[in-house]
GROMACS .gro file of N, CA and C in nm:
model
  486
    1UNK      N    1   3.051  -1.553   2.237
    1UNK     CA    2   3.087  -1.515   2.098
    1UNK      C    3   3.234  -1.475   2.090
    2UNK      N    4   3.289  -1.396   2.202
    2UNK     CA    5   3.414  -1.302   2.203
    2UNK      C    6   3.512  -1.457   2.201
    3UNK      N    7   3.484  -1.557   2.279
    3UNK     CA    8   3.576  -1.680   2.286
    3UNK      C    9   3.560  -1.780   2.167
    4UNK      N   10   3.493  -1.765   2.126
    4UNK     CA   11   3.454  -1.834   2.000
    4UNK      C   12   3.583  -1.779   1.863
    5UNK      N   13   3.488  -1.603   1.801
    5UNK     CA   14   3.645  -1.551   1.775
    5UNK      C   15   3.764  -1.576   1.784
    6UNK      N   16   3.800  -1.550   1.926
    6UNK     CA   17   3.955  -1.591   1.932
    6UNK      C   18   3.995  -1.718   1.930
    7UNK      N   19   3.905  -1.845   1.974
    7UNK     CA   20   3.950  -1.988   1.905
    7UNK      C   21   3.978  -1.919   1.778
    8UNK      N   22   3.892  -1.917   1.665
    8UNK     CA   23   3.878  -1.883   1.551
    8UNK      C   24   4.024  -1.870   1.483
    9UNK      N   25   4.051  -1.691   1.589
    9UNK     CA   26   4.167  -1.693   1.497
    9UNK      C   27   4.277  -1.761   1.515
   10UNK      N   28   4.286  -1.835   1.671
   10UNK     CA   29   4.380  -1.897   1.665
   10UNK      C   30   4.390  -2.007   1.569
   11UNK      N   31   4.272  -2.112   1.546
   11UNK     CA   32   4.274  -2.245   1.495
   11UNK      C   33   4.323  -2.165   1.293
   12UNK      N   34   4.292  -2.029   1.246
   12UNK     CA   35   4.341  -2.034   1.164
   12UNK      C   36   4.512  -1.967   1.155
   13UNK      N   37   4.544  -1.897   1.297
   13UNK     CA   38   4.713  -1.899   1.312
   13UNK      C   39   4.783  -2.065   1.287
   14UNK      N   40   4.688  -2.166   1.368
   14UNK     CA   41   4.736  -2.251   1.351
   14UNK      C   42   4.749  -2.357   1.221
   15UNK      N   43   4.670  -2.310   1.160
   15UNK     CA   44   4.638  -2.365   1.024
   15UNK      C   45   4.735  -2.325   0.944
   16UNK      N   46   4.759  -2.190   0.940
   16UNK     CA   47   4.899  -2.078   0.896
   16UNK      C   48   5.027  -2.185   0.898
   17UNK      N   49   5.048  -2.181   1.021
   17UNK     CA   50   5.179  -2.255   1.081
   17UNK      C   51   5.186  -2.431   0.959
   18UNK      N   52   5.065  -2.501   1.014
   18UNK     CA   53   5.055  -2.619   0.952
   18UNK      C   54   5.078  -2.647   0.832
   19UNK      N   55   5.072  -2.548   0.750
   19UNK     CA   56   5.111  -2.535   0.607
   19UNK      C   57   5.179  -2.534   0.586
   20UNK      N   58   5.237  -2.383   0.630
   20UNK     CA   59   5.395  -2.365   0.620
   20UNK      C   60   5.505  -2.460   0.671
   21UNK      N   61   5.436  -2.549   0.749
   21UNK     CA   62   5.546  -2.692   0.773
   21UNK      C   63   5.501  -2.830   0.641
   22UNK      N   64   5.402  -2.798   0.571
   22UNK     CA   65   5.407  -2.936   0.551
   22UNK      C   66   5.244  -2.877   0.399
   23UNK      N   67   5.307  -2.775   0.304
   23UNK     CA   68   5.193  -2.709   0.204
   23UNK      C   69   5.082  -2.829   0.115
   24UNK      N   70   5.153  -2.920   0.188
   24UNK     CA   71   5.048  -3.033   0.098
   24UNK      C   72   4.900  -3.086   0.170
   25UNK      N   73   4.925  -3.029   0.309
   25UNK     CA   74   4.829  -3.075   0.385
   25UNK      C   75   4.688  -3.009   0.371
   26UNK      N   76   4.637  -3.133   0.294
   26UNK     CA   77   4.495  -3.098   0.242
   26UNK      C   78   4.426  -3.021   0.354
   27UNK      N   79   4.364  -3.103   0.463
   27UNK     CA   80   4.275  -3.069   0.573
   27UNK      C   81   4.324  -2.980   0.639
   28UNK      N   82   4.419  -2.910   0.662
   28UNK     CA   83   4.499  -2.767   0.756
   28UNK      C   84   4.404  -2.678   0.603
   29UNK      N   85   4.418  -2.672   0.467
   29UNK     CA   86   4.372  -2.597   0.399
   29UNK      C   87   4.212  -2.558   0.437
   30UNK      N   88   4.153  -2.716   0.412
   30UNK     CA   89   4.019  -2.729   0.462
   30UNK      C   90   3.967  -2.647   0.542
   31UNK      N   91   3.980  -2.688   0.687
   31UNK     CA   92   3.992  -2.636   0.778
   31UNK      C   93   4.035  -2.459   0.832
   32UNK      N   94   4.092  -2.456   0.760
   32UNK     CA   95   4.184  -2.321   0.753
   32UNK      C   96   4.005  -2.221   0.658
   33UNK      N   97   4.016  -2.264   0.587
   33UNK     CA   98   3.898  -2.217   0.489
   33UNK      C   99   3.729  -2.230   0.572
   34UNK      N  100   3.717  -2.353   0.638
   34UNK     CA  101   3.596  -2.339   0.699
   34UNK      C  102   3.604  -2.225   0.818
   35UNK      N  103   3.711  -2.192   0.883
   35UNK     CA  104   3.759  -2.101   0.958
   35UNK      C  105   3.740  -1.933   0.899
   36UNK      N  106   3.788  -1.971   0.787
   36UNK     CA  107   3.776  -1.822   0.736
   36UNK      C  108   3.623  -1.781   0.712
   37UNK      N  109   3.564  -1.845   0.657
   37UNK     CA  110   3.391  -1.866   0.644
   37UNK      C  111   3.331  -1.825   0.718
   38UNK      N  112   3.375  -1.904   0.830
   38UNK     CA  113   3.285  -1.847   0.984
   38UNK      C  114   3.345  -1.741   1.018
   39UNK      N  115   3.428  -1.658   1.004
   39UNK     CA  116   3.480  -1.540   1.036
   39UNK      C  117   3.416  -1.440   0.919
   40UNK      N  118   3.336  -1.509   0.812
   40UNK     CA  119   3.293  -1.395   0.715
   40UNK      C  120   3.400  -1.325   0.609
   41UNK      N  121   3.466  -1.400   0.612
   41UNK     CA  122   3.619  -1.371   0.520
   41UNK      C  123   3.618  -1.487   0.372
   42UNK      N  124   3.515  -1.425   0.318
   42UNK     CA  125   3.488  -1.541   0.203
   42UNK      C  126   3.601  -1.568   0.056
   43UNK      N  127   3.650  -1.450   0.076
   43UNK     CA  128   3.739  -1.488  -0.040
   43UNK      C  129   3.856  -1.589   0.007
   44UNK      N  130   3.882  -1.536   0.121
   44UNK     CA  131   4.047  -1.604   0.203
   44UNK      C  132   3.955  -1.749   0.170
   45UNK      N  133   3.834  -1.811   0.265
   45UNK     CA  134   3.724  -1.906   0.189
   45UNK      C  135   3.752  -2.015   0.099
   46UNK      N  136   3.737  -1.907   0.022
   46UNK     CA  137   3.741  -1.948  -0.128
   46UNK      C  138   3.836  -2.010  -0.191
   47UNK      N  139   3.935  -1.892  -0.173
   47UNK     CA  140   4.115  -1.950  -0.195
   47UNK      C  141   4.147  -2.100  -0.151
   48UNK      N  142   4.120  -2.119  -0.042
   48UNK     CA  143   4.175  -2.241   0.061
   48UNK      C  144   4.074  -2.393   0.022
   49UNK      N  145   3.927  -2.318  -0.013
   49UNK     CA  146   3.865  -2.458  -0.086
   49UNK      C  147   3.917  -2.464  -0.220
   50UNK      N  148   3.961  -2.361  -0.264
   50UNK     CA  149   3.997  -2.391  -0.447
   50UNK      C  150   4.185  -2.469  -0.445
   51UNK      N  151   4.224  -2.466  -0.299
   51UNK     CA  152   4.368  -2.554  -0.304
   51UNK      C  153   4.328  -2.676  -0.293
   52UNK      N  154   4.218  -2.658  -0.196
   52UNK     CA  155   4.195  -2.859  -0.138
   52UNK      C  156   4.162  -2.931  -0.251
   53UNK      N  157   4.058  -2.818  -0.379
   53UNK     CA  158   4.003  -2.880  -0.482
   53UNK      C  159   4.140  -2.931  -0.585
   54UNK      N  160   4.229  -2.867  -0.576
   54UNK     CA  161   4.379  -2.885  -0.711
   54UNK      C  162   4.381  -2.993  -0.600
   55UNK      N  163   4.454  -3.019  -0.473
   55UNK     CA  164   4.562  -3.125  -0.462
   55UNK      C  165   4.422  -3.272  -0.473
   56UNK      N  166   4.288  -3.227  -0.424
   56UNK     CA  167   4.219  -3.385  -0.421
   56UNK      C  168   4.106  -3.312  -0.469
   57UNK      N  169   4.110  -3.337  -0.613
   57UNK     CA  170   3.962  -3.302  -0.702
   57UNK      C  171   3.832  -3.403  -0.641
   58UNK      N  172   3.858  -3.500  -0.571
   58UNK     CA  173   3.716  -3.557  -0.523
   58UNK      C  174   3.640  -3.532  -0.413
   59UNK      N  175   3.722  -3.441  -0.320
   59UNK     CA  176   3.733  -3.410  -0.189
   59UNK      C  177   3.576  -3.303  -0.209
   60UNK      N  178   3.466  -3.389  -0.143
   60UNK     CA  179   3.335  -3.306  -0.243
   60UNK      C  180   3.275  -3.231  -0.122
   61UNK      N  181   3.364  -3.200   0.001
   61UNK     CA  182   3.325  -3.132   0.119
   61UNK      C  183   3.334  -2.983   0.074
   62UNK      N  184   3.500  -3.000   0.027
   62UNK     CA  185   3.574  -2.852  -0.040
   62UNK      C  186   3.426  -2.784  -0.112
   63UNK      N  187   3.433  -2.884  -0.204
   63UNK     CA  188   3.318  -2.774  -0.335
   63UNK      C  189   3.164  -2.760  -0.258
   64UNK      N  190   3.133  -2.825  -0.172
   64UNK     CA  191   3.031  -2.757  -0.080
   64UNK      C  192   3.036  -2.634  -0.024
   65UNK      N  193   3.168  -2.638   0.063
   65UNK     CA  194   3.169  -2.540   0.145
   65UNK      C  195   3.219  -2.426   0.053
   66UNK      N  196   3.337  -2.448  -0.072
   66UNK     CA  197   3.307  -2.310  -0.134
   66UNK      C  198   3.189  -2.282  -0.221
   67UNK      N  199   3.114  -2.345  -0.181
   67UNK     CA  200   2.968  -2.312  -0.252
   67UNK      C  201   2.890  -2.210  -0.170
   68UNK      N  202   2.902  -2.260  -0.060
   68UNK     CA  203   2.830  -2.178   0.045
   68UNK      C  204   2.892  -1.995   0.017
   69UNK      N  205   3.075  -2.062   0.014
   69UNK     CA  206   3.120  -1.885  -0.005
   69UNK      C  207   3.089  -1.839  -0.103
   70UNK      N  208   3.048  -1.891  -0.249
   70UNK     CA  209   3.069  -1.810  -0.338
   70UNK      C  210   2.876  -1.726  -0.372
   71UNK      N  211   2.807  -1.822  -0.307
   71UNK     CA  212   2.638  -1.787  -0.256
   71UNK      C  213   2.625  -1.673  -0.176
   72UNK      N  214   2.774  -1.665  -0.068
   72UNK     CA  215   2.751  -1.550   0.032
   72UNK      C  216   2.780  -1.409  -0.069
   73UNK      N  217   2.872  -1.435  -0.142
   73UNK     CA  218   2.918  -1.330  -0.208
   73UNK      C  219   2.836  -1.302  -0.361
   74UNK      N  220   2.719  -1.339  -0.339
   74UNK     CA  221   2.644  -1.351  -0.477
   74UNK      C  222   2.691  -1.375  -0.604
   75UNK      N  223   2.754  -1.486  -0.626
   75UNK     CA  224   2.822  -1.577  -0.738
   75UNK      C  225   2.768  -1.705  -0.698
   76UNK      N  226   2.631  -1.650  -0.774
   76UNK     CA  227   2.536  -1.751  -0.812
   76UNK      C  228   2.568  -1.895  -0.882
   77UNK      N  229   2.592  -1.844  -0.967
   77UNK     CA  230   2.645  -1.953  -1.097
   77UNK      C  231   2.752  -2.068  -1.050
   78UNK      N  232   2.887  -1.992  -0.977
   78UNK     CA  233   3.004  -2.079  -0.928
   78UNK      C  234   2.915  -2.132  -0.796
   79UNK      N  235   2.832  -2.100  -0.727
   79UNK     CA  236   2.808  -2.180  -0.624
   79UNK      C  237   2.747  -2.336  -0.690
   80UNK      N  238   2.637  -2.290  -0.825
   80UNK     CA  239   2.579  -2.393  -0.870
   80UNK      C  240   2.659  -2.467  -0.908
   81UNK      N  241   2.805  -2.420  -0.940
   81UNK     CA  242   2.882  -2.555  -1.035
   81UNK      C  243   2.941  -2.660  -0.930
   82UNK      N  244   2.931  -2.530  -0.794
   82UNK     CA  245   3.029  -2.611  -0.617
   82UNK      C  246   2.914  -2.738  -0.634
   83UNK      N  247   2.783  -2.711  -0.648
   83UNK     CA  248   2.696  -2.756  -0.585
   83UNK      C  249   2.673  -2.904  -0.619
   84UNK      N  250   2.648  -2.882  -0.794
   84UNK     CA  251   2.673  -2.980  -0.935
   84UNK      C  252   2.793  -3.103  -0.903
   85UNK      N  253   2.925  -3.018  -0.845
   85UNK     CA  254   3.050  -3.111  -0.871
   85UNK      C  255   3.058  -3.177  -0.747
   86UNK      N  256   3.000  -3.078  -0.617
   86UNK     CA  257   2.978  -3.175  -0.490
   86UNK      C  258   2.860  -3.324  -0.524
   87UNK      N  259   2.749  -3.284  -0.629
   87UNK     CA  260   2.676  -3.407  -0.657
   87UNK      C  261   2.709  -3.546  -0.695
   88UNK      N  262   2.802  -3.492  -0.797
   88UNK     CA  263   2.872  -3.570  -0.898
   88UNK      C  264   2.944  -3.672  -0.812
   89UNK      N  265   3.060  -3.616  -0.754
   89UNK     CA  266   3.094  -3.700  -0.625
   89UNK      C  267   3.025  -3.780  -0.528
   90UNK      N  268   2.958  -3.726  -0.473
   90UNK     CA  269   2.854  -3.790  -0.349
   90UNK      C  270   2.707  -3.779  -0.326
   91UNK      N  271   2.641  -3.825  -0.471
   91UNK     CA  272   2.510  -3.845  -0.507
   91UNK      C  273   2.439  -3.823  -0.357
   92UNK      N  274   2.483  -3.865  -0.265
   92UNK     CA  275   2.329  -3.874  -0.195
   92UNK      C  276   2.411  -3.777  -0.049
   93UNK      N  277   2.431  -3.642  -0.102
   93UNK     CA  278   2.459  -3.516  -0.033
   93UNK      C  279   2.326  -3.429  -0.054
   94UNK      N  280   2.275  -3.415   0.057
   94UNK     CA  281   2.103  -3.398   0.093
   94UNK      C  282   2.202  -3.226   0.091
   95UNK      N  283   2.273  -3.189   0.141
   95UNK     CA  284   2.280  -3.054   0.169
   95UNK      C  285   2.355  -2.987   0.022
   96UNK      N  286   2.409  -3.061  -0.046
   96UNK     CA  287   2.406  -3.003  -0.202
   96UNK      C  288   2.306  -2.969  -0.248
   97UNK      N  289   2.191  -3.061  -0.257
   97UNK     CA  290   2.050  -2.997  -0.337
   97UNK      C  291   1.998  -2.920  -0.303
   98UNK      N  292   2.011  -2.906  -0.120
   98UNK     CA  293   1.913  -2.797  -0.052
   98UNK      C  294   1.988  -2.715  -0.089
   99UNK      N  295   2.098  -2.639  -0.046
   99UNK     CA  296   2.139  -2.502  -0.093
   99UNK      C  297   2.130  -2.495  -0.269
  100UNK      N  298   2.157  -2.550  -0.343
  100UNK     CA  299   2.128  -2.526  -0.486
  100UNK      C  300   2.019  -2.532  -0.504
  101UNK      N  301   1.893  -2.568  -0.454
  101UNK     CA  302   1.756  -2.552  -0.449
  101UNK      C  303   1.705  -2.392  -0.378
  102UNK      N  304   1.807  -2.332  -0.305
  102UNK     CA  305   1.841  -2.196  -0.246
  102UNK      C  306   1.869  -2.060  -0.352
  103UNK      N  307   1.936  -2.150  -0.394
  103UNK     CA  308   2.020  -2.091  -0.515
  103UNK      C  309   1.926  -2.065  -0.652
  104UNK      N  310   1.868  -2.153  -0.683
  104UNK     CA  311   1.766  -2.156  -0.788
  104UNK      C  312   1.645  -2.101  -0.744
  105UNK      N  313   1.584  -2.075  -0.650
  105UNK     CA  314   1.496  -1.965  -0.612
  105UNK      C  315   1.523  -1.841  -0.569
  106UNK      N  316   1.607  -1.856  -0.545
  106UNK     CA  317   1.644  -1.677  -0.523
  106UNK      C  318   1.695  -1.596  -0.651
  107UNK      N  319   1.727  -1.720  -0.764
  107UNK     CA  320   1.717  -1.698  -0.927
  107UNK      C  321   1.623  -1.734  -1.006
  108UNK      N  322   1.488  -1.747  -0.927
  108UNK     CA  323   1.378  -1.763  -1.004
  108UNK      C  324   1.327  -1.894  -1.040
  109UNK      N  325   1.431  -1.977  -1.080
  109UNK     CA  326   1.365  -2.121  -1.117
  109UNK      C  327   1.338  -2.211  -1.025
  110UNK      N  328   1.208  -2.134  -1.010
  110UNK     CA  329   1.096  -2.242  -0.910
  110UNK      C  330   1.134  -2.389  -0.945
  111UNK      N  331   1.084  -2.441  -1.089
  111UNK     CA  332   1.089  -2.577  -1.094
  111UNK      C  333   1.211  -2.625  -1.024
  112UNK      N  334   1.327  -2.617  -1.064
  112UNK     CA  335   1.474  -2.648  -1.008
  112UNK      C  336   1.440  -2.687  -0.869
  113UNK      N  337   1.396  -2.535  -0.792
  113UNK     CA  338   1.448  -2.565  -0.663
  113UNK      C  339   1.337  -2.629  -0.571
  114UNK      N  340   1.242  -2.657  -0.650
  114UNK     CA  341   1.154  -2.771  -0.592
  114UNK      C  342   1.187  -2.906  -0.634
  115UNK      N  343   1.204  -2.901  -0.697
  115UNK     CA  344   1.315  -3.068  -0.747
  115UNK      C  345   1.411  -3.072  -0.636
  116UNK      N  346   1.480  -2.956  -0.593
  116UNK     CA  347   1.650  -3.005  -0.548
  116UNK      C  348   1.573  -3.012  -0.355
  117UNK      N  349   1.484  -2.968  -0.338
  117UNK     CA  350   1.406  -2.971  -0.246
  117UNK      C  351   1.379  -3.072  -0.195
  118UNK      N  352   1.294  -3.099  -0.277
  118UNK     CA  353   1.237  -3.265  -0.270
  118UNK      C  354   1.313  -3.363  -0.278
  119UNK      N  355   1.413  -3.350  -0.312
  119UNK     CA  356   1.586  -3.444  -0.334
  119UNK      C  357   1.602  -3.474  -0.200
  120UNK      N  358   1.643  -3.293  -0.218
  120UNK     CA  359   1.725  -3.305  -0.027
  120UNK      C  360   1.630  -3.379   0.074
  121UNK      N  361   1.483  -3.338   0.071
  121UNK     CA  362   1.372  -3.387   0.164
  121UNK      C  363   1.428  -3.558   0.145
  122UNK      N  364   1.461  -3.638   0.032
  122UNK     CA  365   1.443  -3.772   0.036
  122UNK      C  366   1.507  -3.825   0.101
  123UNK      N  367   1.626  -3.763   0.068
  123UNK     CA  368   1.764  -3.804   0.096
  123UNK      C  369   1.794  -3.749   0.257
  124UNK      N  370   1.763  -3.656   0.302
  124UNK     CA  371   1.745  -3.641   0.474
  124UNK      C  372   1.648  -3.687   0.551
  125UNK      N  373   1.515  -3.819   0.460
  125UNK     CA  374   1.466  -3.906   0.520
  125UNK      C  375   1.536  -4.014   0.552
  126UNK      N  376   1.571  -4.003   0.433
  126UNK     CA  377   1.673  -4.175   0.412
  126UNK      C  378   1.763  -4.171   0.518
  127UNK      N  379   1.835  -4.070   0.592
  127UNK     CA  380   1.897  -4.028   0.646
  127UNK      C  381   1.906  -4.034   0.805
  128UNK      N  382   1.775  -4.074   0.863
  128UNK     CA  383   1.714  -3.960   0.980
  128UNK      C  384   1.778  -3.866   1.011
  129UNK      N  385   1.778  -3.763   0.946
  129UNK     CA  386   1.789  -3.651   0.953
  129UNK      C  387   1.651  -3.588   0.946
  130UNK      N  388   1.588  -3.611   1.050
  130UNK     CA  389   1.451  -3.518   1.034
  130UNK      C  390   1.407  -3.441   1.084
  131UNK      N  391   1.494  -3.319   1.144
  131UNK     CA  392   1.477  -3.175   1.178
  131UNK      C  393   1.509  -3.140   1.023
  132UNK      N  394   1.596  -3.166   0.913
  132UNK     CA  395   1.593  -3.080   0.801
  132UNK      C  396   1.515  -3.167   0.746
  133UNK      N  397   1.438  -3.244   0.738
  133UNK     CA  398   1.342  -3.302   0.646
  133UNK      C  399   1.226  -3.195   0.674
  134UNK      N  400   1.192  -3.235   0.776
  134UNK     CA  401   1.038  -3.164   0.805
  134UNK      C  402   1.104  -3.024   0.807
  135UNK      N  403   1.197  -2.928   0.776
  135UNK     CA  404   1.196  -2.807   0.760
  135UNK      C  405   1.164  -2.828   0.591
  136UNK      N  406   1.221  -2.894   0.528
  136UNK     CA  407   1.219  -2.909   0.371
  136UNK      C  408   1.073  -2.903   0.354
  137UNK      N  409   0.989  -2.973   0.415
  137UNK     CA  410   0.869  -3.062   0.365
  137UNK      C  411   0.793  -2.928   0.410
  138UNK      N  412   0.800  -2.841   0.518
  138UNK     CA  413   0.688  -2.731   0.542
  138UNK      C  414   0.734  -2.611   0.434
  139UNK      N  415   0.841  -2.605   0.411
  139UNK     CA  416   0.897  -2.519   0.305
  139UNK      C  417   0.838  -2.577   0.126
  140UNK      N  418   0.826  -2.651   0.092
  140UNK     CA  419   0.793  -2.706   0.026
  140UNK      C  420   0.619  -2.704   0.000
  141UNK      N  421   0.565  -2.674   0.057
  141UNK     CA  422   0.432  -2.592   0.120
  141UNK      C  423   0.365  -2.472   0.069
  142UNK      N  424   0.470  -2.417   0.045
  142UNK     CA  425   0.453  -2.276  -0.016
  142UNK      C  426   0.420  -2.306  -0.172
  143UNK      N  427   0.438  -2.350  -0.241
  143UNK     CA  428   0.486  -2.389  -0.363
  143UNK      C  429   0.320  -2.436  -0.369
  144UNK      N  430   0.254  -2.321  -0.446
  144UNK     CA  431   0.121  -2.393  -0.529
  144UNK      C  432   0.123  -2.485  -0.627
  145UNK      N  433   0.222  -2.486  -0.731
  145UNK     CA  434   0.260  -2.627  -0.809
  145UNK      C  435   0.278  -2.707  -0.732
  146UNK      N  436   0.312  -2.701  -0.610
  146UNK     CA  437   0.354  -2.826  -0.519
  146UNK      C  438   0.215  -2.914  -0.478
  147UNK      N  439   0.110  -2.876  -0.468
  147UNK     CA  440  -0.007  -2.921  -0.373
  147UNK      C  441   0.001  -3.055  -0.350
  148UNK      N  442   0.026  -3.143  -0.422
  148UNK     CA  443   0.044  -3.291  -0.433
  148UNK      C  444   0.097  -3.335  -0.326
  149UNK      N  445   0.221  -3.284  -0.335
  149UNK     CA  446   0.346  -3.340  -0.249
  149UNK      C  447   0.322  -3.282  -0.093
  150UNK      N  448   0.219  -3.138  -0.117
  150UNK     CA  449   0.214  -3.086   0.047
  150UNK      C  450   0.045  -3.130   0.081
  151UNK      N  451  -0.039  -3.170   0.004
  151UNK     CA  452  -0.110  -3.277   0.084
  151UNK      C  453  -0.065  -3.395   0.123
  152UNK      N  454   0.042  -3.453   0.011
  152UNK     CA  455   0.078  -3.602   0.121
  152UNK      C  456   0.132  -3.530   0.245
  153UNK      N  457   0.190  -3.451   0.255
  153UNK     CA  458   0.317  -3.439   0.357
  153UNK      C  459   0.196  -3.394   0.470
  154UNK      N  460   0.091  -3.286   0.431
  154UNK     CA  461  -0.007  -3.294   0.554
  154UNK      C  462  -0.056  -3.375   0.620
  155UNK      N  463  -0.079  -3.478   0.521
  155UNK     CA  464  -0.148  -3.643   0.574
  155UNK      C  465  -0.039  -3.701   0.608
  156UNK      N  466   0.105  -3.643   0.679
  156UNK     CA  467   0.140  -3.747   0.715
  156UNK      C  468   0.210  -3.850   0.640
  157UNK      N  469   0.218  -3.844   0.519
  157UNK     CA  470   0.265  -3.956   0.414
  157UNK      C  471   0.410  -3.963   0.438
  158UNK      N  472   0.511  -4.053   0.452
  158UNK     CA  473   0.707  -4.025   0.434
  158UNK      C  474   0.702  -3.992   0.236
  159UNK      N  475   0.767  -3.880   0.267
  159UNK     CA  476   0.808  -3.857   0.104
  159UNK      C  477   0.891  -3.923   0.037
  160UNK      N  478   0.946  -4.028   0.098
  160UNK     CA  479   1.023  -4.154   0.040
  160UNK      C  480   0.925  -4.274  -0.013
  161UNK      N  481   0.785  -4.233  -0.001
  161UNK     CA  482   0.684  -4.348  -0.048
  161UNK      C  483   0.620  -4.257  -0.154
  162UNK      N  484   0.633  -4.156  -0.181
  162UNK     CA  485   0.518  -4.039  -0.278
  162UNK      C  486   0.615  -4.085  -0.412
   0.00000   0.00000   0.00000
């Protein structure tokens, strides 16, 4: 962990430096910001995805990952819009719906986040990605409106055929 840290802060000293030679450089921002994240420094975060978002509004990694910060810091709402504008861009981002499906249950709207659930579940079949599928699909379980979808998934069914 202790070496991990100090990469950390170095790769964001170095990110520091990279800027200050050259302030246009999207990915030193990026980067610089996923750095701060994992250090638990969500606003610094925040700042550095909301530059990548001005110089390349399509760049739909940025509005993910400040989605994640603005969720850590309970700014619910701006995570949903990270979440929304990461969609908009790159329709078939399985990890946009799951955390905004996060997001919408921990604010109550069941329906939502069984929709954005079942999204992500499709789209991380389509994917093989199926360590987060089958986490989606047993999570998805819970959900007594759900029964449908968690008897196919008991039987075995791919939720890309339901």
């Amino acid at each position: 962990r202790n070496h991990y840290v100090c990469k950390t802060k170095e790769a964001i000293r170095d990110f520091f430096q990279a800027i200050r030679i050259n302030p246009e450089y999207i990915d030193a921002y990026y980067w610089r910001g996923a750095a701060l994240y994992d250090e638990g420094r969500e606003q610094g975060a925040i700042a550095n995805f909301t530059k990548v978002v001005k110089l390349n509004p399509e760049y739909s990694s940025a509005y993910l990952k400040r989605g994640l910060a603005f969720a850590e810091i309970e700014e619910f709402e701006k995570a949903i819009e990270d979440y929304n504008s990461t969609i908009k861009i790159k329709k078939d981002c399985a990890e946009a719906y799951e955390y905004r499906g996060y997001i919408y249950e921990i604010l109550g709207y069941t329906t939502f986040a069984i929709q954005d659930f079942q999204e992500a579940a499709n789209l991380y079949n389509e994917q093989d990605k199926y360590q987060k599928y089958k986490i989606l699909t047993n999570s998805l379980r819970k959900y007594p409106s759900n029964r449908a979808i968690s008897q196919e998934i008991s039987q075995g069914t791919n939720i890309r055929n339901i």
